[in-house]
Amino acid sequence: MYSSILENLKAVQERIHAACTKSGRSTDEVKLLLATKTVSPDRIKTALSAGHTLIAENKVQELKDKYEALHSVPHVNHFIGHLQTNKIKDLLACEVSCLQSLDRFALAEKLQQKLEAANRSMDVLIQVNTSGESSKFGIEPDETITLVRQVAALERLKIRGLMTIGLFSSDTEKVRECFRMLKSLQEQVRAANIPGVQMQELSMGMSGDFETAIEEGATMIRVGTAVFGQRQYPDSYYWNENRENV
Ligand SMILES: *Cc1c(COP(=O)(O)O)cnc(C)c1O
């Protein structure tokens, strides 16, 4: 048992509760997803034992490495990292139920082919680059609706909403603008009434900014550091990769 993880989880839940109260929302409108990059299976199991079953990795290699160790413990796997098309098969093998980082049509087409062959479907969120930072993945905001339309035509992919990584800044109002943009895109997509498209999920907010995200309508926050502690690698290791070499 890693008691600090359990204490951290409690503290995070209190923060969620406070943010929900402040914005007049109910806590069960906000799901807590645990971002488990660099976290060992034992430590993940401690969090799972506290009843938190929604987890996500950023890298396919880590997903594969932890798959066996976590197999016996009930949980739901999402994927939140940049995905190369040649790694789709691993995502299917590791029973990922939702790809939150769908950001280009070429990836969607390949995913559709593999799902078709496996006679399966998968939930997806469209990742939008709301911060304008070139180091982060995601489709440009003004291309979002076009991508949603294209992906909606692929019957094995079930669009459930949008995902974003907010600007890294201590200026809360600038971070808030990112979340507002995602919310406004959600409304635009909803208004377009595209058959087969659901827009209930807004995955936004991390350890440092999830209160703001909740105030702006997040339905899912993705938390790593606040639960598992500081990571050894800087986030640039996960986010600043050259698209061609990921
Ligand atoms: C690591 C990560 C998170 C969680 O970040 P923390 O700051 O550790 O809470 C959320 N979303 C994505 C896409 C991540 O890679």
CSV table of C-alpha atoms and ligand atoms in Angstrom, one decimal:
chain,number,residue,atom,x,y,z
A,1,MET,CA,0.0,0.0,0.0
A,2,TYR,CA,1.2,3.5,-0.8
A,3,SER,CA,-0.7,5.5,1.8
A,4,SER,CA,0.3,8.8,0.2
A,5,ILE,CA,-1.5,7.9,-3.0
A,6,LEU,CA,-4.7,7.3,-1.0
A,7,GLU,CA,-4.3,10.6,0.9
A,8,ASN,CA,-3.6,12.4,-2.4
A,9,LEU,CA,-6.7,10.9,-3.9
A,10,LYS,CA,-8.7,12.3,-1.0
A,11,ALA,CA,-7.2,15.7,-1.4
A,12,VAL,CA,-8.0,15.7,-5.2
A,13,GLN,CA,-11.6,14.7,-4.5
A,14,GLU,CA,-11.9,17.5,-2.0
A,15,ARG,CA,-10.6,19.9,-4.7
A,16,ILE,CA,-13.1,18.5,-7.2
A,17,HIS,CA,-15.9,18.9,-4.7
A,18,ALA,CA,-15.0,22.5,-4.0
A,19,ALA,CA,-14.8,23.4,-7.7
A,20,CYS,CA,-18.1,21.7,-8.3
A,21,THR,CA,-19.7,23.6,-5.4
A,22,LYS,CA,-18.3,26.9,-6.6
A,23,SER,CA,-19.7,26.4,-10.1
A,24,GLY,CA,-23.0,24.9,-9.0
A,25,ARG,CA,-22.3,21.5,-10.5
A,26,SER,CA,-22.8,18.0,-9.0
A,27,THR,CA,-19.6,16.0,-8.4
A,28,ASP,CA,-21.0,13.1,-10.3
A,29,GLU,CA,-20.9,15.2,-13.5
A,30,VAL,CA,-17.0,15.1,-13.3
A,31,LYS,CA,-15.1,11.8,-13.8
A,32,LEU,CA,-11.6,11.5,-12.5
A,33,LEU,CA,-9.2,9.8,-14.9
A,34,LEU,CA,-5.8,8.9,-13.5
A,35,ALA,CA,-2.9,9.7,-15.9
A,36,THR,CA,-0.5,6.8,-15.1
A,37,LYS,CA,2.5,7.6,-17.2
A,38,THR,CA,5.7,6.5,-15.4
A,39,VAL,CA,3.7,5.1,-12.5
A,40,SER,CA,4.4,1.4,-11.6
A,41,PRO,CA,1.6,-1.2,-11.7
A,42,ASP,CA,1.8,-1.6,-7.9
A,43,ARG,CA,1.2,2.1,-7.4
A,44,ILE,CA,-1.6,2.1,-10.0
A,45,LYS,CA,-3.2,-0.9,-8.1
A,46,THR,CA,-3.3,1.2,-4.9
A,47,ALA,CA,-5.3,3.8,-6.7
A,48,LEU,CA,-7.5,1.2,-8.3
A,49,SER,CA,-8.1,-0.3,-4.8
A,50,ALA,CA,-9.7,3.0,-3.7
A,51,GLY,CA,-12.3,2.6,-6.4
A,52,HIS,CA,-10.8,4.7,-9.2
A,53,THR,CA,-11.1,2.5,-12.2
A,54,LEU,CA,-10.5,4.9,-15.1
A,55,ILE,CA,-6.8,5.1,-16.1
A,56,ALA,CA,-4.9,6.2,-19.1
A,57,GLU,CA,-1.4,6.0,-20.6
A,58,ASN,CA,0.4,8.2,-23.1
A,59,LYS,CA,2.7,5.7,-24.6
A,60,VAL,CA,1.9,2.4,-26.2
A,61,GLN,CA,5.0,0.8,-24.8
A,62,GLU,CA,4.0,1.6,-21.3
A,63,LEU,CA,0.5,0.4,-21.9
A,64,LYS,CA,1.9,-2.9,-23.1
A,65,ASP,CA,4.5,-3.2,-20.2
A,66,LYS,CA,1.8,-2.8,-17.6
A,67,TYR,CA,-1.0,-4.8,-19.3
A,68,GLU,CA,-0.3,-8.2,-17.7
A,69,ALA,CA,0.3,-6.8,-14.2
A,70,LEU,CA,-3.0,-4.9,-14.2
A,71,HIS,CA,-5.1,-7.5,-16.1
A,72,SER,CA,-6.6,-9.1,-13.0
A,73,VAL,CA,-7.8,-5.8,-11.5
A,74,PRO,CA,-11.0,-4.3,-12.9
A,75,HIS,CA,-10.3,-1.0,-14.7
A,76,VAL,CA,-11.1,0.9,-17.8
A,77,ASN,CA,-8.2,2.0,-20.1
A,78,HIS,CA,-8.2,5.2,-22.1
A,79,PHE,CA,-5.3,6.4,-24.2
A,80,ILE,CA,-4.3,10.1,-24.1
A,81,GLY,CA,-1.0,10.2,-26.0
A,82,HIS,CA,0.1,10.9,-29.5
A,83,LEU,CA,-0.6,7.7,-31.5
A,84,GLN,CA,1.3,6.4,-34.5
A,85,THR,CA,-0.8,4.4,-36.9
A,86,ASN,CA,1.5,1.3,-36.6
A,87,LYS,CA,0.7,1.0,-32.9
A,88,ILE,CA,-3.1,0.7,-33.3
A,89,LYS,CA,-3.0,-3.0,-33.0
A,90,ASP,CA,-1.4,-2.7,-29.6
A,91,LEU,CA,-4.2,-0.5,-28.5
A,92,LEU,CA,-6.7,-3.1,-29.5
A,93,ALA,CA,-4.7,-5.9,-27.8
A,94,CYS,CA,-4.6,-4.0,-24.6
A,95,GLU,CA,-8.3,-3.4,-24.6
A,96,VAL,CA,-8.3,0.4,-24.7
A,97,SER,CA,-11.9,1.5,-24.7
A,98,CYS,CA,-11.4,5.1,-25.7
A,99,LEU,CA,-8.9,7.0,-27.7
A,100,GLN,CA,-8.9,10.6,-26.4
A,101,SER,CA,-6.2,11.9,-28.7
A,102,LEU,CA,-7.7,11.4,-32.2
A,103,ASP,CA,-6.3,14.4,-34.0
A,104,ARG,CA,-6.1,13.5,-37.7
A,105,PHE,CA,-8.2,11.7,-40.3
A,106,ALA,CA,-5.4,9.4,-41.5
A,107,LEU,CA,-5.3,7.9,-38.0
A,108,ALA,CA,-9.1,7.6,-37.9
A,109,GLU,CA,-9.1,5.7,-41.2
A,110,LYS,CA,-6.5,3.2,-40.1
A,111,LEU,CA,-8.3,2.7,-36.8
A,112,GLN,CA,-11.5,2.1,-38.6
A,113,GLN,CA,-9.8,-0.6,-40.8
A,114,LYS,CA,-8.4,-2.4,-37.7
A,115,LEU,CA,-11.7,-2.3,-35.8
A,116,GLU,CA,-13.5,-3.6,-38.8
A,117,ALA,CA,-11.2,-6.5,-39.0
A,118,ALA,CA,-11.6,-7.2,-35.3
A,119,ASN,CA,-15.4,-6.7,-35.5
A,120,ARG,CA,-15.2,-4.1,-32.8
A,121,SER,CA,-15.9,-0.4,-32.2
A,122,MET,CA,-14.1,2.2,-30.1
A,123,ASP,CA,-15.0,5.4,-28.4
A,124,VAL,CA,-13.0,8.4,-29.4
A,125,LEU,CA,-12.6,12.0,-28.4
A,126,ILE,CA,-11.3,14.6,-30.8
A,127,GLN,CA,-8.2,16.3,-29.4
A,128,VAL,CA,-8.1,20.0,-30.1
A,129,ASN,CA,-5.0,22.2,-29.8
A,130,THR,CA,-6.7,25.1,-27.9
A,131,SER,CA,-3.5,26.7,-26.6
A,132,GLY,CA,-1.8,27.3,-30.0
A,133,GLU,CA,1.4,25.8,-28.7
A,134,SER,CA,3.1,24.0,-31.4
A,135,SER,CA,4.6,21.5,-29.0
A,136,LYS,CA,1.1,20.0,-28.3
A,137,PHE,CA,-0.8,17.7,-30.5
A,138,GLY,CA,-4.4,18.2,-31.5
A,139,ILE,CA,-6.3,19.5,-34.5
A,140,GLU,CA,-6.6,23.3,-35.0
A,141,PRO,CA,-9.8,24.6,-33.5
A,142,ASP,CA,-11.2,25.8,-36.8
A,143,GLU,CA,-10.7,22.4,-38.4
A,144,THR,CA,-12.5,20.6,-35.6
A,145,ILE,CA,-15.9,20.4,-37.2
A,146,THR,CA,-14.5,19.1,-40.5
A,147,LEU,CA,-12.7,16.3,-38.7
A,148,VAL,CA,-15.8,15.4,-36.7
A,149,ARG,CA,-17.8,15.1,-39.9
A,150,GLN,CA,-15.1,12.9,-41.5
A,151,VAL,CA,-14.8,10.7,-38.5
A,152,ALA,CA,-18.6,10.4,-38.1
A,153,ALA,CA,-18.7,8.6,-41.4
A,154,LEU,CA,-16.5,5.9,-40.0
A,155,GLU,CA,-19.0,3.6,-38.3
A,156,ARG,CA,-16.6,1.8,-36.0
A,157,LEU,CA,-15.5,5.0,-34.3
A,158,LYS,CA,-18.0,6.4,-31.8
A,159,ILE,CA,-17.4,10.1,-31.2
A,160,ARG,CA,-18.2,11.0,-27.6
A,161,GLY,CA,-16.8,14.5,-27.2
A,162,LEU,CA,-13.6,16.6,-27.2
A,163,MET,CA,-10.3,16.7,-25.4
A,164,THR,CA,-7.7,19.4,-24.9
A,165,ILE,CA,-4.5,20.2,-22.9
A,166,GLY,CA,-4.8,23.7,-21.6
A,167,LEU,CA,-2.0,26.3,-21.9
A,168,PHE,CA,0.8,25.9,-19.4
A,169,SER,CA,0.6,29.2,-17.7
A,170,SER,CA,0.2,30.6,-14.2
A,171,ASP,CA,-2.2,33.1,-15.7
A,172,THR,CA,-5.5,31.3,-14.9
A,173,GLU,CA,-7.5,33.5,-17.2
A,174,LYS,CA,-5.4,32.5,-20.2
A,175,VAL,CA,-5.8,28.8,-19.3
A,176,ARG,CA,-9.5,29.4,-18.9
A,177,GLU,CA,-9.7,30.7,-22.5
A,178,CYS,CA,-8.5,27.3,-23.7
A,179,PHE,CA,-11.3,25.5,-21.8
A,180,ARG,CA,-13.9,28.0,-23.0
A,181,MET,CA,-12.8,27.4,-26.5
A,182,LEU,CA,-13.3,23.7,-26.2
A,183,LYS,CA,-16.8,24.2,-24.6
A,184,SER,CA,-17.7,26.6,-27.5
A,185,LEU,CA,-16.5,24.0,-30.0
A,186,GLN,CA,-18.7,21.4,-28.3
A,187,GLU,CA,-21.7,23.7,-28.7
A,188,GLN,CA,-20.9,24.3,-32.4
A,189,VAL,CA,-20.6,20.6,-33.1
A,190,ARG,CA,-23.8,19.9,-31.3
A,191,ALA,CA,-25.6,22.6,-33.3
A,192,ALA,CA,-24.4,21.0,-36.5
A,193,ASN,CA,-26.4,17.9,-35.6
A,194,ILE,CA,-24.1,15.4,-37.3
A,195,PRO,CA,-25.7,11.9,-37.3
A,196,GLY,CA,-24.0,9.4,-35.0
A,197,VAL,CA,-22.0,12.1,-33.1
A,198,GLN,CA,-22.3,12.5,-29.4
A,199,MET,CA,-20.7,15.4,-27.6
A,200,GLN,CA,-21.3,14.7,-23.9
A,201,GLU,CA,-17.6,14.5,-22.9
A,202,LEU,CA,-15.3,17.4,-22.4
A,203,SER,CA,-12.0,16.0,-21.2
A,204,MET,CA,-10.0,18.9,-19.9
A,205,GLY,CA,-8.0,19.9,-16.8
A,206,MET,CA,-5.0,18.4,-15.2
A,207,SER,CA,-3.3,18.6,-11.7
A,208,GLY,CA,-2.6,22.3,-12.0
A,209,ASP,CA,-5.7,23.6,-13.7
A,210,PHE,CA,-8.6,21.2,-13.1
A,211,GLU,CA,-10.6,23.6,-10.9
A,212,THR,CA,-10.7,26.1,-13.8
A,213,ALA,CA,-11.7,23.3,-16.2
A,214,ILE,CA,-14.5,22.1,-14.0
A,215,GLU,CA,-15.8,25.7,-13.8
A,216,GLU,CA,-15.8,25.8,-17.6
A,217,GLY,CA,-17.7,22.5,-18.0
A,218,ALA,CA,-15.2,19.6,-17.9
A,219,THR,CA,-16.9,16.2,-17.6
A,220,MET,CA,-13.6,14.4,-17.2
A,221,ILE,CA,-10.4,15.6,-15.7
A,222,ARG,CA,-7.0,13.8,-16.2
A,223,VAL,CA,-4.9,13.8,-13.1
A,224,GLY,CA,-1.4,12.4,-12.6
A,225,THR,CA,1.0,14.4,-10.5
A,226,ALA,CA,-1.5,15.4,-7.8
A,227,VAL,CA,-2.2,11.7,-7.1
A,228,PHE,CA,1.1,9.9,-7.9
A,229,GLY,CA,3.6,12.7,-7.2
A,230,GLN,CA,6.2,14.4,-9.5
A,231,ARG,CA,7.4,12.4,-12.5
A,232,GLN,CA,11.0,11.8,-13.2
A,233,TYR,CA,10.7,12.9,-16.8
A,234,PRO,CA,9.6,16.4,-17.9
A,235,ASP,CA,6.3,16.5,-19.8
A,236,SER,CA,8.2,17.6,-22.9
A,237,TYR,CA,9.4,14.0,-23.1
A,238,TYR,CA,5.8,13.1,-23.8
A,239,TRP,CA,4.6,16.2,-25.7
A,240,ASN,CA,7.5,17.8,-27.6
A,241,GLU,CA,8.2,15.0,-29.9
A,242,ASN,CA,8.7,15.5,-33.5
A,243,ARG,CA,5.6,14.2,-35.2
A,244,GLU,CA,7.5,12.2,-37.7
A,245,ASN,CA,9.5,10.2,-35.1
A,246,VAL,CA,6.9,9.6,-32.4
B,1,LIG,C1,0.3,13.6,-18.0
B,1,LIG,C2,-1.0,14.0,-18.6
B,1,LIG,C3,-2.0,14.5,-17.8
B,1,LIG,C4,-1.9,14.6,-16.3
B,1,LIG,O1,-1.0,15.6,-16.0
B,1,LIG,P1,-0.6,16.0,-14.5
B,1,LIG,O2,-0.2,17.4,-14.6
B,1,LIG,O3,0.4,15.1,-14.0
B,1,LIG,O4,-1.9,15.9,-13.7
B,1,LIG,C5,-3.2,14.8,-18.4
B,1,LIG,N1,-3.3,14.7,-19.7
B,1,LIG,C6,-2.4,14.3,-20.5
B,1,LIG,C7,-2.6,14.2,-22.0
B,1,LIG,C8,-1.2,13.9,-20.0
B,1,LIG,O5,-0.2,13.5,-20.8
